[in-house]
Tab-separated table of C-alpha atoms and ligand atoms in Angstrom:
chain	number	residue	atom	x	y	z
A	1473	MET	CA	51.077	25.207	25.011
A	1474	LEU	CA	47.377	25.355	24.121
A	1475	ASN	CA	46.510	27.496	21.891
A	1476	LEU	CA	43.346	28.740	23.407
A	1477	SER	CA	42.249	31.113	20.680
A	1478	LYS	CA	42.299	27.853	18.135
A	1479	LEU	CA	40.585	25.391	20.882
A	1480	ALA	CA	37.598	27.810	20.616
A	1481	THR	CA	37.807	28.089	17.337
A	1482	ALA	CA	37.548	24.054	17.183
A	1483	VAL	CA	34.782	24.447	19.729
A	1484	ALA	CA	32.836	26.475	17.584
A	1485	VAL	CA	32.807	24.404	14.146
A	1486	VAL	CA	32.201	21.702	16.236
A	1487	VAL	CA	29.128	23.665	17.448
A	1488	ALA	CA	28.480	24.477	14.396
A	1489	ALA	CA	28.361	21.083	12.423
A	1490	GLY	CA	26.266	19.944	15.177
A	1491	ALA	CA	23.581	22.215	15.127
A	1492	ALA	CA	23.519	21.775	11.309
A	1493	ALA	CA	23.703	18.230	11.387
A	1494	ALA	CA	20.444	17.735	13.496
A	1495	GLY	CA	17.002	18.685	12.898
A	1496	GLU	CA	13.511	17.857	13.118
A	1497	VAL	CA	11.842	16.050	10.704
A	1498	GLU	CA	7.857	15.484	10.387
A	1499	VAL	CA	6.433	13.146	8.905
A	1500	LEU	CA	2.669	12.526	8.021
A	1501	HIS	CA	1.723	8.753	7.621
A	1502	TRP	CA	-1.316	6.287	8.017
A	1503	TRP	CA	0.608	3.995	10.031
A	1504	THR	CA	-1.691	3.432	13.169
A	1505	SER	CA	-2.641	0.115	13.067
A	1506	GLY	CA	-0.602	-2.228	14.792
A	1507	GLY	CA	1.778	-4.399	12.598
A	1508	GLU	CA	2.390	-0.613	10.803
A	1509	ALA	CA	2.560	1.665	14.027
A	1510	LYS	CA	5.688	-1.468	14.789
A	1511	SER	CA	7.154	-0.428	11.340
A	1512	VAL	CA	7.108	3.562	11.413
A	1513	ALA	CA	8.748	3.772	14.539
A	1514	GLU	CA	11.940	1.881	13.368
A	1515	LEU	CA	12.268	4.608	11.155
A	1516	LYS	CA	11.980	6.827	14.069
A	1517	LYS	CA	13.984	4.657	15.779
A	1518	ILE	CA	16.557	5.077	12.789
A	1519	MET	CA	16.263	8.379	12.722
A	1520	GLU	CA	16.625	9.416	16.426
A	1521	GLY	CA	19.774	6.928	15.922
A	1522	LYS	CA	21.028	9.516	13.794
A	1523	GLY	CA	20.046	12.844	16.241
A	1524	HIS	CA	16.981	13.994	14.443
A	1525	THR	CA	14.044	14.669	16.510
A	1526	TRP	CA	11.387	12.930	14.838
A	1527	LYS	CA	7.353	14.633	15.146
A	1528	ASP	CA	4.666	12.100	14.501
A	1529	PHE	CA	2.025	13.330	12.650
A	1530	ALA	CA	-0.384	9.978	12.206
A	1531	VAL	CA	-2.936	10.872	10.922
A	1532	ALA	CA	-5.639	7.350	11.334
A	1533	GLY	CA	-7.510	5.790	8.297
A	1534	GLY	CA	-6.711	2.389	6.137
A	1535	GLY	CA	-5.997	4.272	2.221
A	1536	GLY	CA	-5.027	7.073	3.276
A	1537	ASP	CA	-7.763	9.705	2.203
A	1538	ALA	CA	-8.449	10.997	6.155
A	1539	ALA	CA	-4.645	11.476	5.627
A	1540	MET	CA	-4.854	13.500	2.122
A	1541	THR	CA	-6.936	15.882	3.371
A	1542	VAL	CA	-5.085	16.949	6.442
A	1543	LEU	CA	-2.238	17.633	4.289
A	1544	LYS	CA	-3.649	19.495	2.072
A	1545	SER	CA	-4.913	21.781	4.520
A	1546	ARG	CA	-1.349	22.489	5.907
A	1547	VAL	CA	0.198	22.801	2.607
A	1548	VAL	CA	-2.047	25.172	1.605
A	1549	ALA	CA	-1.540	26.968	5.082
A	1550	GLY	CA	2.189	27.313	3.918
A	1551	ASN	CA	3.262	24.697	6.401
A	1552	PRO	CA	4.006	21.475	5.139
A	1553	PRO	CA	5.775	18.327	7.161
A	1554	ALA	CA	9.410	17.557	5.452
A	1555	ALA	CA	7.791	14.590	4.168
A	1556	ALA	CA	4.447	13.459	3.709
A	1557	GLN	CA	3.807	9.565	2.555
A	1558	ILE	CA	1.841	9.666	-0.906
A	1559	LYS	CA	2.097	7.909	-3.690
A	1560	GLY	CA	2.107	6.797	-7.424
A	1561	PRO	CA	0.634	9.663	-9.524
A	1562	GLY	CA	-0.214	11.852	-6.734
A	1563	ILE	CA	4.007	12.612	-6.166
A	1564	GLN	CA	3.140	14.148	-9.709
A	1565	GLU	CA	0.568	16.609	-8.296
A	1566	TRP	CA	2.247	17.432	-5.484
A	1567	ALA	CA	5.014	18.195	-7.960
A	1568	ARG	CA	3.311	20.513	-10.564
A	1569	GLU	CA	2.423	22.586	-7.267
A	1570	GLY	CA	5.800	23.044	-6.397
A	1571	VAL	CA	5.552	22.662	-3.405
A	1572	LEU	CA	7.964	19.397	-3.140
A	1573	ALA	CA	12.091	19.274	-2.693
A	1574	ASN	CA	14.648	18.606	-5.176
A	1575	LEU	CA	16.322	15.351	-3.577
A	1576	ASP	CA	18.869	14.457	-6.910
A	1577	ALA	CA	21.790	15.163	-3.968
A	1578	THR	CA	20.528	11.847	-1.908
A	1579	ALA	CA	19.862	10.150	-4.577
A	1580	LYS	CA	23.155	11.208	-6.734
A	1581	ALA	CA	24.985	10.216	-3.201
A	1582	GLU	CA	23.284	6.952	-2.491
A	1583	GLN	CA	22.646	5.938	-6.200
A	1584	TRP	CA	19.398	5.474	-6.428
A	1585	ASP	CA	18.838	5.556	-10.111
A	1586	ASN	CA	21.028	1.591	-9.764
A	1587	LEU	CA	18.915	0.441	-7.089
A	1588	LEU	CA	15.615	0.771	-8.102
A	1589	PRO	CA	13.501	-0.938	-11.164
A	1590	LYS	CA	12.965	1.544	-13.140
A	1591	GLY	CA	9.944	2.051	-13.913
A	1592	VAL	CA	9.542	2.537	-10.086
A	1593	ALA	CA	11.887	5.007	-9.804
A	1594	ASP	CA	9.998	7.405	-12.949
A	1595	VAL	CA	7.163	7.684	-10.609
A	1596	MET	CA	9.866	9.151	-7.151
A	1597	LYS	CA	10.870	11.812	-10.155
A	1598	TYR	CA	9.371	15.097	-11.463
A	1599	LYS	CA	10.585	16.584	-15.256
A	1600	GLY	CA	14.149	14.236	-14.440
A	1601	ASN	CA	14.186	15.075	-10.172
A	1602	TYR	CA	14.112	12.733	-7.781
A	1603	VAL	CA	10.690	14.312	-5.235
A	1604	ALA	CA	10.249	11.245	-3.341
A	1605	ALA	CA	11.847	8.513	-2.066
A	1606	PRO	CA	10.059	5.083	-2.420
A	1607	VAL	CA	10.122	2.580	0.886
A	1608	ASN	CA	8.366	-1.184	-0.202
A	1609	VAL	CA	6.598	-3.048	-1.975
A	1610	HIS	CA	3.425	-3.979	-1.630
A	1611	ARG	CA	1.735	-6.944	-3.516
A	1612	VAL	CA	-2.364	-6.070	-3.070
A	1613	ASN	CA	-4.008	-9.682	-4.804
A	1614	TRP	CA	-3.603	-11.078	-2.215
A	1615	MET	CA	-6.394	-13.845	0.159
A	1616	TRP	CA	-5.699	-14.721	3.414
A	1617	ALA	CA	-6.809	-17.640	4.846
A	1618	ASN	CA	-7.412	-18.948	8.747
A	1619	ALA	CA	-5.229	-22.740	8.262
A	1620	GLU	CA	-7.403	-24.007	11.444
A	1621	VAL	CA	-10.434	-22.714	10.119
A	1622	LEU	CA	-10.045	-24.505	6.650
A	1623	LYS	CA	-9.859	-27.372	8.494
A	1624	LYS	CA	-12.891	-27.401	10.249
A	1625	ALA	CA	-14.495	-26.573	6.894
A	1626	GLY	CA	-13.153	-29.615	4.936
A	1627	VAL	CA	-11.256	-27.081	2.610
A	1628	ALA	CA	-8.439	-28.855	1.208
A	1629	ALA	CA	-6.226	-26.054	-0.348
A	1630	ALA	CA	-6.621	-22.579	-0.914
A	1631	PRO	CA	-9.075	-21.859	-3.983
A	1632	LYS	CA	-7.291	-21.078	-6.747
A	1633	THR	CA	-10.480	-19.726	-8.848
A	1634	TRP	CA	-13.992	-18.148	-7.760
A	1635	ASP	CA	-15.896	-20.728	-8.513
A	1636	GLU	CA	-13.434	-23.032	-6.424
A	1637	PHE	CA	-14.094	-19.656	-3.574
A	1638	PHE	CA	-17.530	-20.120	-3.803
A	1639	ALA	CA	-17.638	-23.875	-3.242
A	1640	ALA	CA	-15.288	-23.742	-0.257
A	1641	ALA	CA	-17.004	-20.342	1.116
A	1642	ASP	CA	-19.967	-22.336	1.152
A	1643	LYS	CA	-18.500	-24.848	3.550
A	1644	VAL	CA	-17.031	-22.016	5.593
A	1645	LYS	CA	-20.092	-21.174	5.925
A	1646	ALA	CA	-22.153	-24.245	6.428
A	1647	ALA	CA	-19.327	-24.935	9.327
A	1648	GLY	CA	-21.347	-21.844	10.802
A	1649	LEU	CA	-17.860	-19.772	10.480
A	1650	ILE	CA	-17.984	-16.433	8.902
A	1651	ALA	CA	-16.230	-17.099	4.974
A	1652	VAL	CA	-15.216	-13.569	4.243
A	1653	ALA	CA	-13.992	-11.153	7.042
A	1654	HIS	CA	-14.664	-7.464	5.087
A	1655	GLY	CA	-14.008	-4.124	6.508
A	1656	GLY	CA	-16.715	-2.039	4.811
A	1657	GLN	CA	-15.049	1.758	3.771
A	1658	ASN	CA	-15.158	2.309	-0.140
A	1659	TRP	CA	-11.617	1.548	-0.115
A	1660	GLN	CA	-11.720	-1.326	1.226
A	1661	ASP	CA	-14.770	-2.152	-1.324
A	1662	PHE	CA	-12.284	-1.568	-3.757
A	1663	THR	CA	-9.568	-3.107	-3.140
A	1664	THR	CA	-12.057	-6.101	-2.753
A	1665	PHE	CA	-12.977	-4.866	-6.908
A	1666	GLU	CA	-9.616	-4.587	-8.577
A	1667	ASP	CA	-9.267	-8.371	-7.152
A	1668	VAL	CA	-12.770	-9.277	-8.863
A	1669	VAL	CA	-11.374	-7.925	-11.965
A	1670	LEU	CA	-8.175	-9.015	-12.067
A	1671	GLY	CA	-9.687	-12.553	-11.135
A	1672	VAL	CA	-12.711	-12.546	-13.803
A	1673	GLY	CA	-10.599	-10.798	-16.528
A	1674	GLY	CA	-6.878	-10.962	-16.823
A	1675	SER	CA	-4.988	-8.565	-16.791
A	1676	LYS	CA	-4.966	-7.467	-19.742
A	1677	PHE	CA	-8.369	-6.543	-19.100
A	1678	TYR	CA	-7.235	-4.937	-15.937
A	1679	GLN	CA	-4.759	-2.507	-17.613
A	1680	ASP	CA	-7.773	-1.379	-20.606
A	1681	ALA	CA	-10.225	-1.132	-17.260
A	1682	MET	CA	-8.672	0.264	-14.256
A	1683	VAL	CA	-5.773	2.042	-15.733
A	1684	LYS	CA	-6.271	3.310	-19.322
A	1685	LEU	CA	-9.733	3.431	-18.223
A	1686	ASP	CA	-11.202	2.817	-21.097
A	1687	GLN	CA	-15.158	2.896	-22.219
A	1688	LYS	CA	-15.203	-0.397	-24.645
A	1689	ALA	CA	-13.960	-2.282	-21.534
A	1690	LEU	CA	-15.463	-0.962	-18.582
A	1691	THR	CA	-18.743	-1.618	-20.348
A	1692	SER	CA	-18.180	-4.862	-22.326
A	1693	ALA	CA	-19.369	-8.537	-21.007
A	1694	THR	CA	-16.138	-8.865	-18.713
A	1695	MET	CA	-17.741	-5.885	-16.259
A	1696	THR	CA	-20.996	-7.685	-16.102
A	1697	LYS	CA	-19.441	-10.351	-14.969
A	1698	VAL	CA	-17.175	-9.231	-12.978
A	1699	LEU	CA	-19.763	-6.958	-10.778
A	1700	GLU	CA	-22.008	-10.297	-10.474
A	1701	THR	CA	-18.779	-12.101	-8.976
A	1702	PHE	CA	-18.444	-9.435	-6.790
A	1703	ARG	CA	-21.898	-8.831	-5.593
A	1704	LYS	CA	-22.029	-12.316	-4.788
A	1705	ILE	CA	-18.323	-11.858	-2.403
A	1706	LYS	CA	-20.526	-9.684	-0.042
A	1707	THR	CA	-23.361	-12.756	0.399
A	1708	TYR	CA	-20.356	-14.277	2.118
A	1709	THR	CA	-18.985	-11.332	4.692
A	1710	ASP	CA	-21.406	-11.118	8.031
A	1711	PRO	CA	-23.952	-8.213	8.785
A	1712	ALA	CA	-21.348	-6.241	10.940
A	1713	SER	CA	-18.802	-5.654	8.095
A	1714	PRO	CA	-20.065	-1.795	7.491
A	1715	GLY	CA	-17.441	0.905	8.490
A	1716	ARG	CA	-14.752	-1.574	9.945
A	1717	ASP	CA	-11.587	-0.631	9.729
A	1718	TRP	CA	-9.189	-3.501	7.932
A	1719	ASN	CA	-7.401	-4.301	10.709
A	1720	LEU	CA	-10.388	-5.539	13.013
A	1721	ALA	CA	-11.012	-7.904	9.293
A	1722	THR	CA	-7.430	-9.042	9.777
A	1723	ALA	CA	-7.725	-10.123	12.935
A	1724	MET	CA	-11.142	-12.135	12.735
A	1725	VAL	CA	-8.927	-14.517	10.554
A	1726	ILE	CA	-6.404	-14.617	13.140
A	1727	ASP	CA	-8.496	-15.443	15.551
A	1728	GLY	CA	-10.541	-17.900	13.883
A	1729	ARG	CA	-14.136	-16.474	13.428
A	1730	ALA	CA	-13.873	-16.280	9.619
A	1731	ALA	CA	-11.494	-17.877	6.562
A	1732	PHE	CA	-10.506	-14.915	4.482
A	1733	GLN	CA	-9.676	-11.378	3.685
A	1734	PHE	CA	-8.984	-10.277	0.874
A	1735	MET	CA	-6.150	-7.219	1.955
A	1736	GLY	CA	-2.934	-6.566	0.418
A	1737	ASP	CA	-0.305	-7.782	2.354
A	1738	TRP	CA	0.142	-5.333	5.035
A	1739	ALA	CA	-2.432	-7.732	6.798
A	1740	LYS	CA	0.730	-9.432	6.997
A	1741	GLY	CA	1.670	-7.388	9.760
A	1742	GLU	CA	-1.032	-7.833	12.138
A	1743	PHE	CA	-0.224	-12.072	11.747
A	1744	THR	CA	3.149	-11.209	12.141
A	1745	ALA	CA	2.835	-8.558	15.065
A	1746	ALA	CA	0.392	-11.039	16.287
A	1747	LYS	CA	3.275	-13.929	16.174
A	1748	LYS	CA	1.287	-16.328	13.624
A	1749	MET	CA	3.939	-17.971	11.074
A	1750	PRO	CA	2.585	-18.338	7.785
A	1751	GLY	CA	2.147	-21.824	6.501
A	1752	LYS	CA	1.364	-22.718	9.639
A	1753	ASP	CA	-1.755	-20.560	11.431
A	1754	TYR	CA	-2.619	-18.251	8.332
A	1755	ILE	CA	-2.627	-18.944	4.710
A	1756	CYS	CA	-1.609	-16.640	2.125
A	1757	ALA	CA	-1.974	-16.875	-1.932
A	1758	ALA	CA	-2.882	-14.955	-4.685
A	1759	ALA	CA	-6.852	-13.964	-4.667
A	1760	PRO	CA	-8.689	-16.321	-6.836
A	1761	GLY	CA	-7.417	-15.751	-10.684
A	1762	THR	CA	-5.027	-13.639	-10.173
A	1763	GLY	CA	-1.940	-16.340	-9.571
A	1764	ASN	CA	-0.403	-15.511	-12.441
A	1765	ALA	CA	-0.982	-11.492	-11.985
A	1766	TYR	CA	0.854	-8.833	-10.057
A	1767	THR	CA	-1.481	-5.327	-8.360
A	1768	PHE	CA	1.736	-3.668	-6.777
A	1769	ASN	CA	1.461	-0.763	-4.460
A	1770	VAL	CA	4.541	1.242	-3.727
A	1771	ASP	CA	4.190	2.969	-0.530
A	1772	SER	CA	6.660	6.387	-0.749
A	1773	PHE	CA	7.682	9.292	0.556
A	1774	ALA	CA	7.899	12.885	-0.521
A	1775	MET	CA	9.583	15.897	0.769
A	1776	PHE	CA	8.657	19.097	1.034
A	1777	LYS	CA	10.281	22.398	0.118
A	1778	LEU	CA	11.746	23.912	4.076
A	1779	LYS	CA	13.605	26.508	4.989
A	1780	ASP	CA	14.971	25.855	7.898
A	1781	ALA	CA	18.974	24.625	7.671
A	1782	GLY	CA	18.722	21.885	9.942
A	1783	ALA	CA	15.877	20.751	9.173
A	1784	GLN	CA	16.994	20.373	5.536
A	1785	LYS	CA	19.882	18.320	6.699
A	1786	ALA	CA	17.337	15.589	8.921
A	1787	GLN	CA	14.680	15.418	5.466
A	1788	ALA	CA	17.857	14.393	3.378
A	1789	ASP	CA	19.245	11.930	6.007
A	1790	LEU	CA	15.045	10.314	6.141
A	1791	ALA	CA	15.188	10.377	2.839
A	1792	ALA	CA	18.603	8.311	2.948
A	1793	SER	CA	17.554	5.859	5.158
A	1794	ILE	CA	14.364	4.949	3.519
A	1795	MET	CA	16.630	3.718	0.600
A	1796	GLY	CA	19.588	2.250	2.997
A	1797	THR	CA	19.645	-1.527	3.741
A	1798	GLN	CA	18.996	-1.299	7.819
A	1799	PHE	CA	15.595	0.273	7.126
A	1800	GLN	CA	14.412	-1.407	3.947
A	1801	GLU	CA	14.994	-4.883	5.708
A	1802	VAL	CA	13.560	-4.247	9.220
A	1803	PHE	CA	10.755	-2.105	8.460
A	1804	ASN	CA	10.003	-4.488	5.295
A	1805	LEU	CA	10.017	-7.552	7.655
A	1806	ASN	CA	7.467	-6.210	10.392
A	1807	LYS	CA	5.016	-4.529	7.024
A	1808	GLY	CA	4.374	-7.259	5.438
A	1809	SER	CA	6.004	-5.871	2.397
A	1810	ILE	CA	9.194	-6.451	0.461
A	1811	PRO	CA	11.742	-4.160	-0.416
A	1812	VAL	CA	12.053	-1.819	-3.354
A	1813	ARG	CA	15.730	-1.575	-3.332
A	1814	LEU	CA	16.810	-4.070	-5.971
A	1815	ASN	CA	19.452	-6.969	-4.872
A	1816	MET	CA	18.565	-6.875	-1.275
A	1817	ASP	CA	19.213	-10.003	1.065
A	1818	MET	CA	15.773	-12.147	1.285
A	1819	ALA	CA	16.869	-14.707	4.252
A	1820	LYS	CA	14.945	-13.247	6.520
A	1821	PHE	CA	11.768	-13.338	4.983
A	1822	ASP	CA	9.131	-15.477	4.928
A	1823	ASP	CA	7.588	-18.018	2.558
A	1824	CYS	CA	4.824	-15.341	1.531
A	1825	ALA	CA	7.578	-12.312	0.868
A	1826	LYS	CA	9.932	-14.910	-0.814
A	1827	MET	CA	6.975	-15.720	-3.180
A	1828	SER	CA	5.774	-11.575	-3.307
A	1829	SER	CA	9.384	-11.599	-4.416
A	1830	LYS	CA	9.528	-14.437	-6.603
A	1831	ASP	CA	6.543	-13.479	-8.938
A	1832	PHE	CA	7.495	-9.571	-9.228
A	1833	VAL	CA	10.117	-10.440	-11.078
A	1834	ALA	CA	7.799	-13.205	-12.608
A	1835	THR	CA	5.398	-10.760	-13.916
A	1836	ALA	CA	7.449	-8.267	-14.836
A	1837	LYS	CA	8.249	-10.431	-17.866
A	1838	SER	CA	4.892	-11.641	-18.208
A	1839	GLY	CA	3.598	-8.445	-18.191
A	1840	GLY	CA	0.890	-9.313	-15.171
A	1841	LEU	CA	2.322	-6.330	-12.917
A	1842	VAL	CA	-0.594	-4.091	-12.436
A	1843	PRO	CA	-0.360	-0.961	-10.334
A	1844	SER	CA	-2.823	-1.031	-8.570
A	1845	ILE	CA	-5.652	1.502	-8.472
A	1846	ALA	CA	-7.390	1.362	-5.262
A	1847	HIS	CA	-4.233	1.839	-3.907
A	1848	GLY	CA	-3.384	5.225	-5.666
A	1849	MET	CA	-1.347	3.916	-8.790
A	1850	ALA	CA	-2.679	3.563	-11.639
A	1851	VAL	CA	-5.297	6.929	-12.395
A	1852	SER	CA	-5.171	10.030	-11.193
A	1853	PRO	CA	-6.029	10.659	-7.332
A	1854	SER	CA	-9.632	12.315	-8.991
A	1855	ALA	CA	-10.758	9.586	-11.067
A	1856	GLU	CA	-9.579	6.873	-7.985
A	1857	GLY	CA	-12.008	8.306	-6.011
A	1858	ALA	CA	-14.612	9.047	-8.618
A	1859	ILE	CA	-14.604	5.503	-9.405
A	1860	LYS	CA	-14.185	3.928	-5.817
A	1861	ASP	CA	-17.468	5.311	-4.704
A	1862	ALA	CA	-19.330	3.931	-7.397
A	1863	VAL	CA	-18.317	0.746	-6.749
A	1864	SER	CA	-18.249	1.034	-3.049
A	1865	GLN	CA	-21.833	2.567	-3.743
A	1866	PHE	CA	-22.806	-0.493	-5.790
A	1867	TRP	CA	-21.609	-3.074	-2.763
A	1868	ASN	CA	-23.779	-1.408	-0.099
A	1869	ASP	CA	-26.569	-0.752	-2.014
A	1870	ASP	CA	-28.318	-4.567	-2.786
A	1871	LYS	CA	-30.853	-2.313	-5.108
A	1872	ILE	CA	-28.651	-0.731	-8.152
A	1873	SER	CA	-28.682	-3.164	-10.735
A	1874	VAL	CA	-25.797	-4.834	-12.489
A	1875	ALA	CA	-26.600	-3.118	-15.456
A	1876	ASP	CA	-26.257	0.301	-13.101
A	1877	GLY	CA	-23.814	-0.338	-11.709
A	1878	VAL	CA	-21.864	-1.242	-14.564
A	1879	LYS	CA	-22.472	1.751	-16.330
A	1880	SER	CA	-22.224	3.913	-13.073
A	1881	ILE	CA	-18.516	3.290	-12.547
A	1882	ALA	CA	-17.946	3.458	-16.606
A	1883	LYS	CA	-19.568	7.104	-16.203
A	1884	ALA	CA	-16.771	7.873	-12.991
A	1885	ALA	CA	-13.891	6.329	-14.468
A	1886	THR	CA	-14.773	10.236	-17.482
A	1887	THR	CA	-13.657	11.846	-14.108
A	1888	ARG	CA	-10.227	14.129	-14.828
B	1113	GAL	C1	-2.556	1.078	1.589
B	1113	GAL	C2	-0.688	1.344	1.747
B	1113	GAL	C3	-0.311	0.082	3.043
B	1113	GAL	C4	-1.339	0.344	4.151
B	1113	GAL	C5	-2.314	-0.076	3.933
B	1113	GAL	C6	-3.644	0.182	4.805
B	1113	GAL	O1	-2.339	2.175	0.595
B	1113	GAL	O2	0.004	1.639	0.685
B	1113	GAL	O3	1.053	0.791	3.487
B	1113	GAL	O4	-1.052	1.601	5.192
B	1113	GAL	O5	-3.188	1.456	3.017
B	1113	GAL	O6	-3.393	1.952	5.800
């Protein structure tokens, strides 16, 4: 005979488990371009598949400065989201405030220590405890080119040095097209700048100038050469570039209005969303002079301390999903990046991603692997912000001499 009281208990247990198993997860990010939105939609799908409710907290603005401002006000008001896109040394700053959740239970159960390069795992930890989950590895030192435009202009191959680049850009100009699609926002100016530092100075110089912020390197003759080269690139951009979003600059290369763009491989997410094929419609190549180096940018989500049990469960599921093979594959196929999780099958990835993956491993051995300063990987957010402003001022004001530009960037680098 059916024991009603036993049944009632069983139902109560199931209901309680159901309540604790599902929760809302509010996620702050700045992934609003075509390729970015498609990528983040995959995470939403996975979380909804687990029964959770996804509360999207998107703050537009490439590079994430606007998102970080909004995040600060939410945390100060005592109302943080479950997770926020926070990267590099910024993770340590937030953890020091005591607002981040400890993800060790998930990390242990999922064996994160065995699945991540140690250097990446260390960035995700504060005082030995995981407080963030990594999503991907973006390579920043890429140059994107429209294959048809290069052909039209008589450029046989992607330029490998800055001299070759300027020769190619002259040909594009002569063909009546825009040589460099540039989005004029400070973080985009800074993205191009770090390519030039790396391409002109090499990875040891990049480490000294952009990671150690060594004054000798920052005021050296090499830095003068960097600023001269950087300024010359500007002469190949169109007058409408100030204020332009990065993805609109990518669209100029996709549509054949422009030949080149210097941008990290989130740009590839735009080519992919537009159904363009690498090697056929467009070319991915290392930025001039940076073939043996790799500026990395690891996106990650830091998790905030929450009180509600359902929300905590959803947050733990989010962390586990982010490091899961399903998400690491589908997200990165759309995003243009490569999985951060080790030993992933790269069969479905295109040649640009395969090249990125190969170069990531090779440069880690050779010493050519360097953190992107323009994307929050190299220095404290305050030093990064000050240098970014100085670089952008120099880019935007042709009246600032190279000597003064060098001085103001070196001075900005003393910001702590
Ligand atoms: C970077 C971020 C990328 C991409 C890009 C443009 O800082 O790491 O994932 O979103 O900004 O928005």
